[in-house]
Backbone as numpy.savetxt, mean C-alpha at the origin, in Angstrom:
# Nx Ny Nz CAx CAy CAz Cx Cy Cz
-6.97 -29.06 52.05 -7.80 -27.86 52.05 -6.93 -26.61 52.05
-5.88 -26.62 52.88 -4.98 -25.48 52.92 -4.30 -25.27 51.57
-3.96 -26.40 50.91 -3.32 -26.31 49.60 -4.25 -25.65 48.59
-5.53 -26.04 48.63 -6.52 -25.44 47.73 -6.67 -23.95 48.01
-6.69 -23.58 49.31 -6.83 -22.17 49.65 -5.63 -21.37 49.17
-4.45 -21.96 49.30 -3.25 -21.26 48.85 -3.27 -21.07 47.34
-3.71 -22.11 46.64 -3.80 -21.97 45.17 -4.83 -20.93 44.79
-5.92 -20.91 45.52 -6.98 -19.95 45.21 -6.51 -18.52 45.48
-5.71 -18.36 46.52 -5.25 -17.03 46.90 -3.98 -16.61 46.18
-3.43 -17.51 45.35 -2.16 -17.20 44.69 -2.33 -16.00 43.76
-1.32 -15.15 43.72 -1.35 -13.95 42.90 -0.32 -14.07 41.77
-0.60 -13.51 40.61 0.38 -13.55 39.52 1.60 -12.71 39.85
2.70 -13.02 39.18 3.93 -12.28 39.39 3.74 -10.84 38.94
4.28 -9.91 39.72 4.16 -8.49 39.37 3.01 -7.83 40.09
3.09 -6.54 40.23 2.03 -5.81 40.91 0.81 -5.65 40.01
-0.40 -5.71 40.57 -1.61 -5.55 39.75 -1.63 -4.20 39.05
-1.97 -4.23 37.76 -2.10 -2.99 37.01 -0.81 -2.40 36.53
0.31 -3.09 36.73 1.60 -2.56 36.32 2.10 -3.35 35.12
2.45 -2.68 34.04 2.96 -3.34 32.84 4.39 -3.81 33.10
4.66 -5.09 32.77 5.98 -5.65 33.01 7.00 -5.15 32.00
6.54 -4.58 30.88 7.47 -4.04 29.89 7.97 -2.68 30.36
8.96 -2.16 29.67 9.56 -0.90 30.06 8.59 0.26 29.81
8.69 1.32 30.59 7.82 2.50 30.37 8.00 3.09 28.97
9.23 3.02 28.45 9.48 3.56 27.11 8.72 2.78 26.04
8.72 1.44 26.17 8.00 0.61 25.20 6.50 0.86 25.29
6.00 0.99 26.51 4.58 1.27 26.70 4.20 2.62 26.10
5.06 3.61 26.28 4.80 4.94 25.74 4.81 4.93 24.22
5.77 4.19 23.64 5.83 4.10 22.17 4.59 3.42 21.61
4.15 2.35 22.28 2.95 1.63 21.83 1.73 2.54 21.89
1.59 3.29 22.98 0.45 4.20 23.13 0.48 5.30 22.06
1.68 5.84 21.82 1.81 6.90 20.81 1.50 6.37 19.42
1.93 5.13 19.12 1.66 4.55 17.81 0.16 4.31 17.62
-0.52 3.80 18.65 -1.96 3.57 18.56 -2.71 4.88 18.39
-2.27 5.91 19.10 -2.92 7.21 18.98 -2.70 7.81 17.60
-1.48 7.62 17.06 -1.18 8.14 15.72 -2.01 7.42 14.67
-2.18 6.10 14.83 -3.00 5.33 13.88 -4.45 5.79 13.92
-4.97 6.04 15.12 -6.35 6.50 15.25 -6.53 7.86 14.60
-5.57 8.76 14.84 -5.63 10.09 14.23 -5.57 10.01 12.71
-4.71 9.12 12.19 -4.57 8.98 10.74 -5.84 8.42 10.12
-6.49 7.48 10.81 -7.74 6.93 10.29 -8.83 8.01 10.24
-8.90 8.84 11.27 -9.89 9.93 11.28 -9.61 10.93 10.16
-8.34 11.28 9.99 -7.97 12.22 8.93 -8.26 11.63 7.56
-7.94 10.33 7.38 -8.20 9.68 6.10 -9.69 9.63 5.80
-10.51 9.36 6.82 -11.96 9.29 6.62 -12.50 10.64 6.16
-12.09 11.72 6.83 -12.58 13.06 6.46 -12.11 13.44 5.05
-10.87 13.10 4.74 -10.34 13.43 3.41 -11.04 12.63 2.33
-11.32 11.36 2.61 -12.02 10.53 1.64 -13.42 11.07 1.35
-14.11 11.55 2.37 -15.44 12.11 2.18 -15.38 13.37 1.32
-14.37 14.21 1.52 -14.22 15.40 0.69 -13.92 15.02 -0.76
-13.12 13.96 -0.94 -12.80 13.52 -2.30 -14.03 12.96 -3.00
-14.85 12.21 -2.27 -16.06 11.64 -2.87 -17.05 12.71 -3.28
-17.06 13.83 -2.57 -17.97 14.92 -2.91 -17.42 15.82 -4.01
-16.18 15.59 -4.43 -15.58 16.37 -5.51 -14.89 17.64 -5.06
-14.75 17.86 -3.75 -14.09 19.07 -3.27 -12.59 19.04 -3.54
-11.99 17.85 -3.43 -10.55 17.70 -3.62 -10.29 16.45 -4.44
-9.04 16.27 -4.86 -8.58 15.02 -5.46 -7.69 14.32 -4.44
-7.99 13.05 -4.17 -7.24 12.27 -3.20 -6.61 11.07 -3.89
-5.30 10.95 -3.77 -4.56 9.85 -4.36 -3.76 9.12 -3.28
-3.69 7.80 -3.42 -2.86 6.97 -2.55 -1.67 6.49 -3.37
-0.47 6.88 -2.95 0.75 6.63 -3.72 1.56 5.52 -3.06
2.11 4.64 -3.91 2.96 3.57 -3.39 3.72 2.93 -4.54
4.70 2.11 -4.19 5.48 1.37 -5.18 5.37 -0.13 -4.88
5.53 -0.94 -5.92 5.56 -2.38 -5.75 6.52 -2.99 -6.76
6.97 -4.21 -6.48 7.94 -4.90 -7.32 7.29 -6.06 -8.03
7.55 -6.19 -9.32 7.08 -7.35 -10.10 8.30 -8.15 -10.52
8.23 -9.47 -10.34 9.39 -10.33 -10.53 9.15 -11.35 -11.62
10.25 -11.83 -12.20 10.16 -12.88 -13.20 9.72 -14.19 -12.57
10.21 -14.49 -11.36 9.76 -15.68 -10.65 8.28 -15.54 -10.31
7.55 -16.61 -10.55 6.10 -16.55 -10.43 5.65 -16.31 -8.98
4.60 -15.52 -8.84 3.93 -15.35 -7.55 2.97 -16.51 -7.34
3.10 -17.22 -6.24 2.27 -18.40 -5.97 1.11 -18.01 -5.07
-0.09 -18.36 -5.52 -1.29 -18.11 -4.72 -2.13 -19.37 -4.72
-3.06 -19.45 -3.80 -3.93 -20.61 -3.71 -4.85 -20.68 -4.93
-5.18 -21.90 -5.34 -6.04 -22.08 -6.52 -6.73 -23.44 -6.42
-7.69 -23.65 -7.32 -8.41 -24.92 -7.36 -7.54 -25.99 -8.02
-7.56 -27.20 -7.46 -6.84 -28.34 -8.03 -7.68 -29.59 -7.86
-7.50 -30.54 -8.76 -8.16 -31.83 -8.60 -7.59 -32.56 -7.40
-8.44 -33.27 -6.71 -8.00 -34.00 -5.53 -6.94 -35.04 -5.91
-5.82 -35.00 -5.22 -4.74 -35.94 -5.49 -3.79 -35.49 -6.58
-4.03 -34.32 -7.19 -3.17 -33.80 -8.26 -2.72 -32.39 -7.88
-1.53 -32.27 -7.36 -1.01 -30.97 -6.96 -0.49 -30.22 -8.18
-0.91 -28.99 -8.31 -0.48 -28.18 -9.45 0.98 -27.79 -9.30
1.73 -27.89 -10.40 3.15 -27.55 -10.39 3.39 -26.39 -11.35
4.16 -25.41 -10.89 4.47 -24.23 -11.68 5.95 -24.25 -12.01
6.33 -24.38 -13.29 7.76 -24.33 -13.64 8.33 -22.94 -13.41
9.62 -22.87 -13.16 10.28 -21.59 -12.91 11.37 -21.36 -13.95
11.71 -20.11 -14.23 12.73 -19.81 -15.25 14.16 -20.07 -14.77
14.37 -20.31 -13.49 15.71 -20.58 -12.99 16.52 -19.34 -12.66
15.99 -18.19 -12.93 16.65 -16.93 -12.59 15.58 -15.90 -12.23
16.00 -14.84 -11.61 15.04 -13.83 -11.19 15.48 -12.44 -11.64
14.58 -11.74 -12.29 14.77 -10.34 -12.66 13.51 -9.59 -12.24
13.60 -8.30 -12.16 12.44 -7.56 -11.68 12.38 -6.15 -12.24
11.18 -5.62 -12.20 10.88 -4.22 -12.49 9.98 -3.72 -11.37
9.71 -2.43 -11.38 8.89 -1.85 -10.32 7.77 -1.02 -10.94
6.70 -0.90 -10.19 5.57 -0.05 -10.58 5.36 0.98 -9.48
5.29 2.23 -9.86 4.91 3.29 -8.93 3.56 3.84 -9.40
2.62 3.91 -8.50 1.27 4.29 -8.91 0.58 5.18 -7.89
-0.46 5.86 -8.36 -1.30 6.71 -7.51 -2.75 6.37 -7.80
-3.44 5.89 -6.79 -4.84 5.48 -6.92 -5.76 6.64 -6.60
-6.64 6.98 -7.55 -7.63 8.03 -7.34 -8.79 7.45 -6.54
-9.02 7.99 -5.34 -10.03 7.42 -4.46 -11.44 7.59 -5.02
-11.71 8.67 -5.71 -13.07 8.94 -6.20 -13.40 8.14 -7.45
-12.46 8.03 -8.38 -12.74 7.39 -9.67 -12.19 5.97 -9.77
-11.35 5.55 -8.81 -10.70 4.24 -8.83 -9.74 4.07 -10.00
-9.38 5.16 -10.65 -8.39 5.10 -11.73 -6.98 5.15 -11.15
-6.02 4.72 -11.98 -4.64 4.61 -11.51 -3.71 5.34 -12.47
-2.92 6.25 -11.93 -1.83 6.87 -12.68 -0.56 6.12 -12.30
0.17 5.63 -13.28 1.30 4.75 -12.95 2.46 4.97 -13.91
3.61 4.47 -13.51 4.80 4.41 -14.34 5.55 3.11 -14.03
6.15 2.51 -15.05 7.04 1.37 -14.87 8.46 1.90 -14.71
9.12 1.53 -13.63 10.45 2.07 -13.33 11.42 0.92 -13.07
12.71 1.19 -13.27 13.74 0.18 -13.03 14.23 0.17 -11.59
14.20 1.34 -10.94 14.68 1.44 -9.57 13.70 2.26 -8.73
13.64 1.91 -7.46 12.84 2.69 -6.51 13.79 3.58 -5.72
13.78 4.86 -6.03 14.66 5.80 -5.35 14.07 7.21 -5.42
14.81 8.18 -4.93 14.32 9.56 -4.89 14.09 10.12 -6.29
14.95 9.75 -7.23 14.85 10.28 -8.59 13.55 9.84 -9.24
13.23 8.55 -9.16 12.00 8.06 -9.79 10.76 8.57 -9.05
10.86 8.73 -7.74 9.73 9.26 -6.98 9.44 10.70 -7.38
10.47 11.52 -7.49 10.28 12.93 -7.88 9.72 13.05 -9.29
10.21 12.19 -10.19 9.70 12.20 -11.56 8.23 11.81 -11.59
7.85 10.85 -10.76 6.45 10.44 -10.73 5.57 11.52 -10.11
6.06 12.18 -9.08 5.27 13.25 -8.45 4.99 14.36 -9.46
5.98 14.69 -10.27 5.78 15.69 -11.32 4.77 15.19 -12.34
4.84 13.90 -12.69 3.89 13.30 -13.62 2.47 13.30 -13.04
2.36 13.04 -11.74 1.05 13.02 -11.09 0.39 14.40 -11.12
1.15 15.42 -10.77 0.60 16.79 -10.76 0.20 17.21 -12.17
0.98 16.82 -13.17 0.69 17.21 -14.55 -0.55 16.52 -15.11
-0.94 15.39 -14.52 -2.07 14.62 -15.05 -3.31 14.67 -14.16
-3.42 15.71 -13.35 -4.61 15.90 -12.52 -5.20 17.27 -12.78
-6.46 17.43 -12.38 -7.18 18.68 -12.57 -6.65 19.73 -11.61
-6.09 20.81 -12.14 -5.50 21.85 -11.29 -6.56 22.73 -10.63
-7.83 22.54 -10.99 -8.89 23.35 -10.38 -9.18 22.91 -8.95
-8.84 21.65 -8.63 -9.06 21.13 -7.29 -7.71 20.88 -6.61
-7.69 21.07 -5.31 -6.48 20.83 -4.55 -6.20 19.33 -4.49
-4.96 18.96 -4.67 -4.56 17.56 -4.72 -3.96 17.15 -3.37
-4.49 16.08 -2.81 -3.90 15.46 -1.62 -3.39 14.07 -2.01
-2.22 13.72 -1.54 -1.68 12.39 -1.85 -1.07 11.78 -0.59
-1.38 10.50 -0.37 -0.98 9.78 0.83 0.31 9.02 0.56
1.27 9.14 1.48 2.58 8.52 1.33 2.94 7.71 2.57
3.74 6.64 2.35 4.32 5.94 3.49 5.68 6.55 3.82
6.39 5.95 4.75 7.62 6.55 5.26 8.87 5.81 4.79
8.84 5.29 3.57 10.05 4.66 3.03 11.16 5.71 2.95
12.40 5.28 3.05 13.53 6.21 3.25 13.64 7.25 2.14
13.47 6.85 0.86 13.67 7.81 -0.23 12.53 8.82 -0.35
11.43 8.61 0.35 10.40 9.65 0.42 10.83 10.80 1.33
11.81 10.53 2.19 12.27 11.53 3.15 13.67 12.06 2.82
14.15 11.80 1.63 15.46 12.34 1.25 15.35 13.85 1.01
16.48 14.52 0.95 16.49 15.96 0.72 15.89 16.32 -0.64
16.19 15.50 -1.64 15.66 15.76 -2.98 14.14 15.61 -2.99
13.64 14.55 -2.34 12.19 14.32 -2.30 11.48 15.43 -1.53
12.04 15.84 -0.41 11.42 16.92 0.37 11.42 18.23 -0.41
12.46 18.46 -1.19 12.51 19.68 -2.01 11.42 19.65 -3.08
11.20 18.48 -3.70 10.16 18.37 -4.72 8.77 18.49 -4.10
8.58 17.88 -2.94 7.30 18.00 -2.24 7.01 19.46 -1.89
8.02 20.17 -1.42 7.85 21.59 -1.08 7.57 22.43 -2.32
8.14 22.05 -3.46 7.96 22.80 -4.70 6.50 22.78 -5.14
5.81 21.65 -4.92 4.42 21.50 -5.36 3.42 21.74 -4.23
3.85 22.24 -3.08 2.96 22.30 -1.92 1.76 23.22 -2.12
1.81 24.14 -3.08 0.66 25.02 -3.33 -0.47 24.29 -4.05
-0.15 23.22 -4.77 -1.17 22.49 -5.53 -1.31 21.05 -5.08
-0.31 20.51 -4.36 -0.32 19.10 -3.94 0.14 19.01 -2.49
-0.73 18.46 -1.64 -0.45 18.39 -0.20 -0.21 16.94 0.20
0.94 16.61 0.80 1.18 15.23 1.23 0.50 14.92 2.55
0.06 13.68 2.70 -0.45 13.16 3.96 0.42 11.96 4.32
1.13 12.04 5.41 2.07 10.98 5.78 1.38 9.94 6.66
1.53 8.68 6.28 1.02 7.59 7.10 1.93 7.36 8.30
1.40 6.78 9.38 2.28 6.37 10.48 3.24 5.27 10.00
4.35 5.11 10.66 5.31 4.08 10.27 4.72 2.69 10.49
5.06 1.79 9.58 4.63 0.39 9.65 3.11 0.25 9.69
2.42 1.05 8.91 0.96 0.99 8.86 0.50 0.92 7.41
1.05 -0.02 6.66 0.68 -0.14 5.25 -0.78 -0.51 5.06
-1.42 -1.08 6.10 -2.82 -1.46 5.99 -3.72 -0.24 5.85
-3.20 0.95 6.17 -3.99 2.18 6.03 -3.97 2.71 4.60
-3.17 2.10 3.74 -3.06 2.56 2.35 -3.83 1.60 1.44
-4.98 2.02 0.90 -5.80 1.11 0.09 -5.11 0.58 -1.16
-4.09 1.28 -1.67 -3.44 0.81 -2.89 -2.72 -0.51 -2.66
-2.41 -0.84 -1.40 -1.81 -2.14 -1.10 -2.76 -3.27 -1.51
-4.05 -3.03 -1.31 -5.05 -4.02 -1.73 -5.05 -4.16 -3.25
-4.85 -3.05 -3.95 -4.81 -3.13 -5.41 -3.57 -3.86 -5.90
-2.43 -3.68 -5.26 -1.22 -4.40 -5.69 -1.45 -5.91 -5.63
-2.12 -6.38 -4.60 -2.43 -7.81 -4.51 -3.34 -8.23 -5.66
-4.36 -7.43 -5.93 -5.26 -7.70 -7.06 -4.48 -7.73 -8.37
-3.55 -6.81 -8.54 -2.75 -6.73 -9.76 -1.92 -7.99 -9.95
-1.21 -8.41 -8.93 -0.32 -9.57 -9.05 -1.11 -10.87 -9.19
-2.24 -10.96 -8.51 -3.07 -12.16 -8.64 -3.59 -12.34 -10.06
-3.91 -11.23 -10.73 -4.50 -11.31 -12.07 -3.47 -11.24 -13.19
-2.30 -10.69 -12.92 -1.31 -10.49 -13.99 -0.22 -11.54 -14.02
0.19 -12.04 -12.88 1.38 -12.91 -12.91 1.35 -14.08 -11.93
0.26 -14.33 -11.26 0.23 -15.42 -10.28 0.11 -16.78 -10.96
0.90 -17.75 -10.48 0.85 -19.15 -10.95 1.06 -19.27 -12.45
1.93 -18.43 -13.01 2.21 -18.46 -14.45 3.71 -18.39 -14.68
4.14 -19.01 -15.78 5.56 -18.99 -16.15 5.78 -17.96 -17.25
6.76 -17.08 -17.04 7.18 -16.11 -18.05 8.65 -16.36 -18.35
9.00 -16.28 -19.63 10.39 -16.52 -20.02 11.25 -15.27 -19.90
10.63 -14.09 -20.00 11.35 -12.83 -19.91 10.58 -11.86 -19.02
11.31 -10.97 -18.37 10.67 -10.02 -17.47 9.77 -9.05 -18.24
10.07 -8.81 -19.52 9.23 -7.92 -20.31 7.83 -8.52 -20.51
7.73 -9.84 -20.55 6.43 -10.48 -20.65 5.62 -10.23 -19.38
6.28 -10.23 -18.24 5.60 -9.91 -16.98 5.11 -8.47 -17.01
5.95 -7.56 -17.48 5.59 -6.14 -17.56 4.38 -5.96 -18.47
4.37 -6.63 -19.62 3.25 -6.50 -20.55 1.95 -6.98 -19.92
2.03 -8.09 -19.18 0.84 -8.61 -18.51 0.36 -7.66 -17.42
1.29 -7.07 -16.69 0.95 -6.12 -15.63 0.31 -4.86 -16.22
0.89 -4.34 -17.30 0.35 -3.13 -17.94 -1.07 -3.37 -18.44
-1.34 -4.57 -18.93 -2.69 -4.89 -19.40 -3.71 -4.79 -18.26
-3.35 -5.33 -17.10 -4.26 -5.27 -15.95 -4.38 -3.84 -15.42
-3.27 -3.10 -15.45 -3.31 -1.69 -15.03 -4.24 -0.87 -15.91
-4.18 -1.10 -17.21 -5.05 -0.37 -18.13 -6.51 -0.76 -17.96
-6.76 -2.02 -17.59 -8.14 -2.44 -17.34 -8.74 -1.70 -16.14
-7.91 -1.34 -15.18 -8.39 -0.58 -14.03 -8.88 0.80 -14.44
-8.32 1.34 -15.50 -8.72 2.66 -15.99 -9.83 2.60 -17.04
-10.27 1.39 -17.37 -11.36 1.19 -18.32 -12.67 1.05 -17.54
-13.53 2.05 -17.64 -14.76 2.07 -16.86 -15.70 0.92 -17.21
-15.55 0.33 -18.39 -16.43 -0.76 -18.81 -15.89 -2.12 -18.43
-14.68 -2.18 -17.90 -14.06 -3.46 -17.56 -14.72 -4.07 -16.32
-14.98 -5.36 -16.38 -15.59 -6.06 -15.24 -14.55 -6.49 -14.21
-13.28 -6.36 -14.54 -12.22 -6.78 -13.61 -11.68 -5.63 -12.77
-12.29 -4.43 -12.90 -11.85 -3.29 -12.10 -12.09 -3.55 -10.61
-11.18 -3.03 -9.79 -11.34 -3.10 -8.35 -11.94 -1.78 -7.87
-13.16 -1.84 -7.34 -13.88 -0.65 -6.88 -13.75 -0.58 -5.36
-13.03 0.40 -4.87 -12.69 0.45 -3.46 -13.87 0.86 -2.58
-14.83 1.57 -3.12 -15.99 1.94 -2.32 -16.82 0.71 -1.95
-16.66 -0.39 -2.72 -17.36 -1.63 -2.39 -16.64 -2.43 -1.32
-15.37 -2.05 -1.03 -14.57 -2.80 -0.06 -14.52 -2.09 1.28
-14.27 -0.77 1.23 -14.08 -0.01 2.47 -15.38 0.65 2.91
């Protein structure tokens, strides 16, 4: 009986209500959660303004397309596992794109490297291909070359017509274009063999152009998801 009482009265290690982690780690976690909540609220208000036509809102990001096939789940006959041959080598190209939240259209460029130079060139391309009558907002993550001196100079140069919105660090789930990159790779290069990287690029460009075709049934409409 005494043993049962002792077990019942046993207390966990540490004082009640005290976090066993360091105060610095707890503070960083709280600050990150607060920043994520603030970013979600800001994104929601900005999205509503974009949907009403007050502003143009774009989500900007880069992704890599590779010669080696992207493997995804698929239907197979029972007892027959699908096999995908590989080219034996890997080459790659990159896509930098800006997703228009209101129209679901995509402004994009195929690039060889992801760096400050290609980012600045794309930002100039983005501003040149949007309606200057409305203020442009574009959402960015915190990859290193977005914060280089050259990139900051280009961002400041266009600040009268294009306003950046910075995502919190390590919060790619807040950027809807990440969902489109998955859609792109699933439809353009998943479970398929390509002999040259240019064939992969051609397949990717075809799917990218379908996103800008209002009559295409394969378009990804983000208002139906979020």
